[in-house]
Coordinates of C-alpha atoms and ligand atoms in Angstrom, one line a residue:
M1 CA 90.9 115.5 64.1
N2 CA 88.6 113.6 65.3
K3 CA 87.9 115.2 69.0
P4 CA 87.3 119.0 69.8
E5 CA 90.6 120.8 69.9
T6 CA 91.7 124.1 69.1
F7 CA 94.1 125.4 66.6
Y8 CA 95.5 128.5 65.5
F9 CA 94.8 130.2 61.8
P10 CA 97.8 132.2 60.2
Q11 CA 98.3 135.6 61.6
V12 CA 100.2 138.1 59.9
K13 CA 101.1 141.2 62.2
D14 CA 102.2 145.0 60.9
S15 CA 102.1 148.3 61.8
R16 CA 98.6 148.2 60.2
G17 CA 97.6 145.3 62.8
N18 CA 96.8 142.0 62.1
L19 CA 95.3 139.8 59.2
S20 CA 94.8 136.4 59.5
F21 CA 93.4 134.0 56.7
I22 CA 91.4 130.8 56.5
E23 CA 92.2 128.4 53.3
G24 CA 89.2 125.6 52.4
G25 CA 91.2 122.6 51.9
H26 CA 94.0 123.5 53.7
H27 CA 93.4 125.1 57.3
I28 CA 89.9 123.2 57.6
P29 CA 89.7 119.6 58.8
F30 CA 86.5 119.2 56.5
E31 CA 85.4 121.0 53.1
I32 CA 83.3 124.2 54.0
K33 CA 79.9 124.1 52.9
R34 CA 78.6 126.9 54.6
I35 CA 79.5 129.8 56.8
Y36 CA 77.2 131.3 59.4
Y37 CA 77.6 133.7 62.1
I38 CA 76.5 135.0 65.5
Y39 CA 76.2 138.6 66.5
D40 CA 74.3 141.4 68.5
V41 CA 73.5 138.4 71.4
P42 CA 72.0 140.4 74.3
A43 CA 73.7 140.1 78.0
G44 CA 73.0 137.1 79.7
E45 CA 71.7 135.3 76.5
S46 CA 73.1 131.7 75.3
R47 CA 72.7 130.2 71.8
G48 CA 72.8 126.6 71.0
A49 CA 71.8 123.9 73.8
H50 CA 71.4 120.7 71.2
A51 CA 74.2 118.4 69.5
H52 CA 74.7 117.7 65.9
N53 CA 74.6 113.6 64.3
F54 CA 76.8 114.7 61.5
L55 CA 78.1 118.2 61.1
Q56 CA 81.3 119.1 61.6
Q57 CA 82.0 122.7 62.9
V58 CA 85.1 125.3 63.2
F59 CA 84.2 128.3 66.1
V60 CA 85.8 131.6 65.6
A61 CA 85.6 134.4 68.2
I62 CA 85.6 136.9 65.5
S63 CA 85.3 139.7 67.7
G64 CA 84.8 140.0 71.6
S65 CA 84.7 136.7 73.5
F66 CA 82.5 133.9 74.7
F67 CA 82.4 129.9 76.4
I68 CA 81.3 127.1 75.1
D69 CA 80.6 123.6 76.6
L70 CA 81.0 120.7 74.9
D71 CA 79.4 117.7 76.3
D72 CA 80.2 113.9 74.1
G73 CA 77.0 112.2 76.4
L74 CA 79.0 109.4 77.7
G75 CA 81.0 111.3 80.6
T76 CA 83.0 114.1 79.4
K77 CA 82.4 117.7 79.5
Q78 CA 84.8 120.5 78.5
T79 CA 84.4 124.4 78.9
F80 CA 86.6 126.6 75.9
F81 CA 86.7 129.8 76.1
L82 CA 87.4 131.4 72.7
S83 CA 88.6 135.2 72.5
N84 CA 91.3 135.4 69.6
P85 CA 90.3 135.4 66.5
N86 CA 93.5 133.6 65.1
V87 CA 92.1 130.8 66.9
G88 CA 89.7 128.3 65.8
L89 CA 87.8 125.5 67.8
F90 CA 86.6 122.1 65.6
V91 CA 83.9 120.5 67.1
P92 CA 83.1 117.1 65.4
G93 CA 79.7 115.8 65.4
G94 CA 78.0 114.0 68.4
Y95 CA 78.2 116.8 70.9
W96 CA 76.1 118.8 72.8
R97 CA 77.2 122.4 72.6
S98 CA 76.2 125.7 74.6
L99 CA 77.4 129.3 73.8
Y100 CA 77.3 131.7 76.4
Q101 CA 78.8 134.9 77.9
F102 CA 79.2 136.5 75.2
S103 CA 81.3 139.8 75.3
S104 CA 79.4 143.1 74.8
G105 CA 80.4 143.5 70.9
S106 CA 81.4 139.5 70.1
S107 CA 80.8 137.5 67.2
C108 CA 81.0 133.8 66.2
M109 CA 81.9 132.7 63.1
V110 CA 81.0 129.1 62.6
L111 CA 82.5 127.3 59.4
A112 CA 80.2 124.2 58.5
S113 CA 81.0 121.3 57.1
L114 CA 77.5 120.3 55.4
P115 CA 74.6 122.8 54.3
Y116 CA 72.0 123.7 57.1
D117 CA 69.7 120.6 57.6
E118 CA 67.1 120.8 60.5
G119 CA 67.1 116.8 60.7
D120 CA 70.8 116.8 61.7
Y121 CA 70.1 118.2 64.8
I122 CA 69.5 116.7 68.3
R123 CA 67.8 119.3 70.6
D124 CA 66.3 117.1 73.2
Y125 CA 68.9 116.2 75.7
A126 CA 67.3 113.3 77.0
T127 CA 67.2 111.8 73.6
F128 CA 71.2 112.7 72.9
L129 CA 71.8 110.9 76.0
A130 CA 69.9 108.2 75.0
K131 CA 71.0 107.9 71.2
K132 CA 75.0 107.9 72.6
R133 CA 74.3 105.3 75.2
D134 CA 73.1 103.3 72.6
A135 CA 75.5 103.7 69.8
Ligands
LIG201 C1 75.6 125.6 66.5 C2 75.1 127.0 67.4 C3 76.3 127.4 67.5 C4 68.9 128.8 59.4 O1 68.6 128.7 58.6 N1 70.4 128.3 58.5 C5 71.6 128.2 59.0 O2 72.6 128.0 58.5 C6 71.5 128.2 60.7 C7 72.8 128.2 61.3 C8 70.0 128.3 61.1 N2 69.2 128.6 60.4 C9 68.0 129.0 61.0 C10 67.3 128.0 61.9 C11 66.5 128.8 63.0 O3 65.4 128.8 62.5 O4 68.2 130.1 62.2 C12 67.4 130.2 63.5 C13 68.0 129.9 64.4 O5 68.7 129.0 64.3 P1 69.4 128.0 66.1 O6 68.2 128.0 66.9 O7 69.8 126.6 66.0 O8 70.7 128.9 66.4 P2 71.5 128.4 67.6 O9 72.5 129.8 67.6 O10 71.1 128.1 68.8 O11 72.3 128.0 66.9 C14 73.5 127.5 65.7 C15 73.5 126.5 64.7 O12 72.0 126.1 64.6 C16 73.9 125.6 65.2 O13 75.0 124.6 64.4 O14 76.0 125.0 67.0 O15 74.5 128.2 66.5

C-alpha cells in the first residue's frame, strides 16, 4: 500500500456478538511500533491538523464514528468516514490530516509504524505545502 485506502479486518460473528482481530505482520502493511487511542473527544472538537514525514498509520473507529480529511499537499483531498470497527484506514507519510465530528462515545485507535517522535511532525500547513512542492 502506498496511498490512503480502507481495508477490512477479519470478523467472527456469532450469537454473542462480533469479534475482529489484527495480527502484526499479517493484517497491517508495516511493523506496529506503537498503538494509541483518542477518546472522550468533546462535541465540536477536532484532532490532528498536521502531517507526518515518515509515519505510517492505520486508523480504526473502535466505537462510534468520525471523519478524516486527508490532503497530499499536491491538490488531492479525500474525506473518509470511519464507523465500522472492522475497517482500517491506511495512511502513509506525507498527508495532512484532520479528524472531526466525533460521535458521542467514539474511540479512534491508531496503529503506528514508529515510536512517538515530535521531529516527524509538520504542524504548519504552509511549511507542509512548501515541502511537498519542493520534493
Ligand atoms: C495523529 C492524530 C490523528 C505522546 O506523548 N505520544 C503519542 O504517541 C502521541 C500520539 C501523542 N503524545 C503527546 C504529544 C502531545 O503533547 O500527546 C499530546 C497530544 O498529541 P497531539 O496534539 O499530536 O494529538 P492529535 O490528536 O492532534 O494527533 C494525534 C497524533 O499525534 C497524530 O499522529 O495522526 O492523533
